[in-house]
Coordinates of C-alpha atoms in Angstrom, one line a residue:
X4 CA -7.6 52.8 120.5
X5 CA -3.8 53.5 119.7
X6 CA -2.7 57.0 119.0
X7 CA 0.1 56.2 116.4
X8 CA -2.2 56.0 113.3
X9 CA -3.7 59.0 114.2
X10 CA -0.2 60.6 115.0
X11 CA 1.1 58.6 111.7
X12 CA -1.5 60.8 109.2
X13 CA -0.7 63.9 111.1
X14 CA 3.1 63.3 110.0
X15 CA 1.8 62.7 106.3
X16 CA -0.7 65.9 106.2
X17 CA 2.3 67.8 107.9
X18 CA 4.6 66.7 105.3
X19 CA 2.2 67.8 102.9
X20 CA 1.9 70.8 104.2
X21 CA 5.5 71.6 103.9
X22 CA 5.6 70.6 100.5
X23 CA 3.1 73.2 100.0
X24 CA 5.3 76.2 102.1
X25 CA 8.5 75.7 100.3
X26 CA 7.7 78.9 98.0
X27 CA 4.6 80.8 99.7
X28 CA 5.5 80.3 103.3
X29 CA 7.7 82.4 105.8
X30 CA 10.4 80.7 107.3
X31 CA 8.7 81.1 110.9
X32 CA 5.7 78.8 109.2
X33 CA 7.9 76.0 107.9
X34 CA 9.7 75.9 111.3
X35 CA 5.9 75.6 112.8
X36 CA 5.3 72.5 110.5
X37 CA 9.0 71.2 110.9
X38 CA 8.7 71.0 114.4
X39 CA 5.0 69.4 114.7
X40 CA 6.6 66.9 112.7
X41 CA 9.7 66.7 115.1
X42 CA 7.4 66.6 117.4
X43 CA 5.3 63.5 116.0
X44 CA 8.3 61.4 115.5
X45 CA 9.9 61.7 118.8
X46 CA 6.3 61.1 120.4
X47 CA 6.0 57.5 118.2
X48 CA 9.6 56.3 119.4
X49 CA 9.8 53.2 118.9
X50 CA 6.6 52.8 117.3
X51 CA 7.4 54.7 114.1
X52 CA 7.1 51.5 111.6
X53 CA 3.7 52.1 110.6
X54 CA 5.2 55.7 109.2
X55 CA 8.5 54.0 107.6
X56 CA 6.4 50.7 106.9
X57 CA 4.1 52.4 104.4
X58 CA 5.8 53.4 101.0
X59 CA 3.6 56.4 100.8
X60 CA 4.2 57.9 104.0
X61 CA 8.2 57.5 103.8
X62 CA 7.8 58.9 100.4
X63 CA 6.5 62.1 101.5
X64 CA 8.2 62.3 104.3
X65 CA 11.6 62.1 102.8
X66 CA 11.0 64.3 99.7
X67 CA 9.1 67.3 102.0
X68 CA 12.4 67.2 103.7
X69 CA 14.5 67.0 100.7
X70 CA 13.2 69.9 98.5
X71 CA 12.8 72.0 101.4
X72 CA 16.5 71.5 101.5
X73 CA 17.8 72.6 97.8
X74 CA 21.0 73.9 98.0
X75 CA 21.9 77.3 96.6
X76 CA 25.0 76.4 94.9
X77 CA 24.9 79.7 93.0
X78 CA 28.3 80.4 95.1
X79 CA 30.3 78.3 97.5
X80 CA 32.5 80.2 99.4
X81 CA 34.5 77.0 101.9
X82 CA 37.7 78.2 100.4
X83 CA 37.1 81.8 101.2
X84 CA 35.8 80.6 104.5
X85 CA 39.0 78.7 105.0
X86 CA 41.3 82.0 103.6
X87 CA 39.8 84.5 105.7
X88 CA 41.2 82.5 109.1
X89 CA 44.5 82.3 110.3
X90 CA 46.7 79.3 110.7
X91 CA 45.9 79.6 114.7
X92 CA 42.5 79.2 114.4
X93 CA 41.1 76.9 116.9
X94 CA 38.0 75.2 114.9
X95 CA 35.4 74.0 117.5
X96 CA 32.8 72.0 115.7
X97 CA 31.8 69.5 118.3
X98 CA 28.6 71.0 118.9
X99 CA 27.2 71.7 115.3
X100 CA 28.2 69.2 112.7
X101 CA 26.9 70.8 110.0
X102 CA 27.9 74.5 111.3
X103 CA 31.0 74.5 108.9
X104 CA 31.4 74.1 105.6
X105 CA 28.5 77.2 105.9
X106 CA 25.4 75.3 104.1
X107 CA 23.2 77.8 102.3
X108 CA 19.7 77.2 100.9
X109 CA 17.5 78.9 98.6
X110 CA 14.2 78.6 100.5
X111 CA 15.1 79.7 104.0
X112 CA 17.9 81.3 105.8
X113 CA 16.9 80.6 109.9
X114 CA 19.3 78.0 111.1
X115 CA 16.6 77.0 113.5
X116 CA 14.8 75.0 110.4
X117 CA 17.8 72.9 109.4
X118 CA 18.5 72.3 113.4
X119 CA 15.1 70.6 113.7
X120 CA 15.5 68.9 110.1
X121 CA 18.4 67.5 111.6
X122 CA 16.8 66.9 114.7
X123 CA 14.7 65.1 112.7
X124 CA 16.8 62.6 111.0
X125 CA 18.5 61.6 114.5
X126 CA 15.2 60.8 115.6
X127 CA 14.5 58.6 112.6
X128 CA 18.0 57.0 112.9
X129 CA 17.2 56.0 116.4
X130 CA 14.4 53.5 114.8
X131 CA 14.7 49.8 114.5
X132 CA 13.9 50.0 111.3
X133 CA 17.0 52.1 109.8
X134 CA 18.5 49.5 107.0
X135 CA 14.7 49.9 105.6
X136 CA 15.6 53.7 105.4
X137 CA 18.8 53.7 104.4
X138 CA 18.2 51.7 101.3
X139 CA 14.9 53.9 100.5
X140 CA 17.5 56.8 100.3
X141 CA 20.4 55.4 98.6
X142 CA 17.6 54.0 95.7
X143 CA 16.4 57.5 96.0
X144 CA 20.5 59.2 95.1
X145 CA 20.8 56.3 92.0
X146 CA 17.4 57.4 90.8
X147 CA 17.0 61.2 91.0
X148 CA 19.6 63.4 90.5
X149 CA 18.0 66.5 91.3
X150 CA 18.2 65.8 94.8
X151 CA 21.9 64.1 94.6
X152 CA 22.9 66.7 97.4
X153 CA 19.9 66.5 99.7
X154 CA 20.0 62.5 99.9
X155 CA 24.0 62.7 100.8
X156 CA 22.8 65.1 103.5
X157 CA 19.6 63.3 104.8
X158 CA 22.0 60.1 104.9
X159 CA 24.8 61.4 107.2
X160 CA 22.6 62.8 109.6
X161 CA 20.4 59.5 109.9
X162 CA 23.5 58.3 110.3
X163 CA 24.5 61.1 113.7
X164 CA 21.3 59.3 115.1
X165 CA 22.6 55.8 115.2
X166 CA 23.9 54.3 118.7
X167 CA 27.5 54.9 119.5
X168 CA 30.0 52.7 119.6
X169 CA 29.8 51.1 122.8
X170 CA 26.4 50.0 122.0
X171 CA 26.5 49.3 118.2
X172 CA 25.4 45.8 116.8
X173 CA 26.9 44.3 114.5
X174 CA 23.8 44.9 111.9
X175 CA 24.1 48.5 112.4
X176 CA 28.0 48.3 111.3
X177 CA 27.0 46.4 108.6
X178 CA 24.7 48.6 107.8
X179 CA 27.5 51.5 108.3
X180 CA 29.8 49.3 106.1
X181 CA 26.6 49.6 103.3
X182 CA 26.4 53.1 103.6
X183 CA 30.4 53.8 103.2
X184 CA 30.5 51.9 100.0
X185 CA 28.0 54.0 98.6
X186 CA 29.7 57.3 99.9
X187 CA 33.2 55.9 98.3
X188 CA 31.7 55.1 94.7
X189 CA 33.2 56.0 91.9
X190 CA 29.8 57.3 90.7
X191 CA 29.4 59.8 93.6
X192 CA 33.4 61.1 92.9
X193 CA 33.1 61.5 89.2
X194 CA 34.1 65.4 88.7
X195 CA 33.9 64.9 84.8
X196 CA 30.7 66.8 83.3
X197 CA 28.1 64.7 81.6
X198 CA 29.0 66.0 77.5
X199 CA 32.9 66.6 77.6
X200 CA 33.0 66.7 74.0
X201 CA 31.0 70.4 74.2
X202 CA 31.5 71.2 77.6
X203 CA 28.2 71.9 79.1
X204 CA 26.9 70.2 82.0
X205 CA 23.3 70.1 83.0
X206 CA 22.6 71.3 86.3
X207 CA 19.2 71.5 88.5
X208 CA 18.9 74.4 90.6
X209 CA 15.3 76.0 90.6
X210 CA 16.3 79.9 90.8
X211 CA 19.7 80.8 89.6
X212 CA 21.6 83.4 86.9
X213 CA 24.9 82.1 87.7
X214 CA 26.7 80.5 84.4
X215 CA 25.9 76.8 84.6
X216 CA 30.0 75.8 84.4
X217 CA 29.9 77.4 87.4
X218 CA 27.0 76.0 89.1
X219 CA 28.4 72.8 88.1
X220 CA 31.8 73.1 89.8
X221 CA 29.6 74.6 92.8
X222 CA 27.8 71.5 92.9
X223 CA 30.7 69.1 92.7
X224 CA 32.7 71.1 95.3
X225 CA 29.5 71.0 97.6
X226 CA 28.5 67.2 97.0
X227 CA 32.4 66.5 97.8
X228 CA 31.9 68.7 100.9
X229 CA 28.7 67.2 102.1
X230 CA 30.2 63.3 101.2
X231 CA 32.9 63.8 103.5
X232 CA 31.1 65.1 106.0
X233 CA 29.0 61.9 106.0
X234 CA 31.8 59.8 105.9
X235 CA 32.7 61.4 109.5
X236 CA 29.6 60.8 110.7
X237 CA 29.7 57.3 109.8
X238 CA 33.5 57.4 111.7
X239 CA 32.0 59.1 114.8
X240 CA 29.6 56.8 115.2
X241 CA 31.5 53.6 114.6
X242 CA 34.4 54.9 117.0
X243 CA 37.4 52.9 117.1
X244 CA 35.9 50.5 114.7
X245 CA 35.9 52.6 111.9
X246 CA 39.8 51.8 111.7
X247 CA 39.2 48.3 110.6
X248 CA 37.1 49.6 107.6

């Protein structure tokens, strides 16, 4: 009897359970779940399709991760960040790609939970069946905006898990190519807010007092952020080809 359908619905009752821990839990419990899910994923390898295969499953999985990972835009500090440095600062970001611009979210603070998220996403880049989840997600960032920031995230770090450029196939940079037209959209660059003729801008953040013209420029400043980062993911990964794009 094979283990991956068993290890497939512990994935799906894990994801559920996170879902559930996103307000009640302690951060220590949602890295317990995070990594039994880690844990799952690298143990099915190559033999992940029955999770990304089944709408349901992928479903769950991706929004767990996704609302776990609301941003709190209530203040983005990358310029004071970036003022509080001198000109001679050395910035070393080779071994945490998402260390800097600081990333802050509203239902945990232990960097050890967005680690294993992450960890998590290289894993599932890793799986032959990546182009199937890369178009789940970008359906998901053209159909729900409240999670605009979280897909752009989930995407670029899929993206770190992808085989480097000596070994890359000419699908995958297709695939790359895909995912760079989507970053580069007009659509994902548009700083303008939705009713210009009153100036108000509707924005969804799930516990915030801060003035929503400023969560709005928060946001844009953030998604801006969090797009380029992706697009250097996408450059990292595609190596010296990334010059012919």
């Amino acid at each position: 009897m094979s283990l991956c359908p068993i290890i497939t619905e512990d994935i799906y009752s894990s994801t559920l359970k996170l879902i559930g821990s996103k307000l009640l839990s302690s951060d220590d419990q949602k890295l317990v779940i995070l990594r039994s899910i880690h844990g799952y994923v690298q143990i099915l390898g190559d033999s992940i399709d029955g999770l990304l295969l089944s709408s349901n499953h992928l479903e769950k999985l991706v929004m767990s991760l996704a609302n776990l990972l609301e941003f709190d835009i209530s203040m983005v500090s990358v310029v004071e960040e970036i003022s509080t440095h001198t000109h001679t600062t050395q910035w070393d970001l080779s071994g945490n790609s998402n260390a800097w611009p600081q990333k802050r979210f509203l239902y945990f603070k232990k960097e050890e939970i967005l680690m294993t998220i992450c960890n998590i996403c290289h894993c599932l880049g890793q799986s032959k069946y990546k182009q199937l989840l890369i178009d789940f997600l970008i359906e998901k960032l053209h159909s729900f905006e409240l999670f605009l920031l979280q897909f752009i995230f989930l995407i670029g770090n899929i993206v770190e898990g992808f085989t480097k450029s000596s070994d890359i196939t000419t699908a995958q940079t297709d695939l790359i190519e895909e995912i760079l037209e989507e970053l580069l959209s007009p659509a994902l660059w548009d700083l303008s807010p939705e009713d210009k003729e009153i100036g108000t801008v509707k924005i969804f953040q799930s516990e915030s007092n801060t003035p929503n013209r400023v969560m709005y420029s928060n946001s844009k400043l953030c998604q801006i952020c969090l797009i380029l980062e992706s697009i250097a993911k996408c450059a990292k990964v595609l190596g010296i080809e990334f010059a012919s794009f």
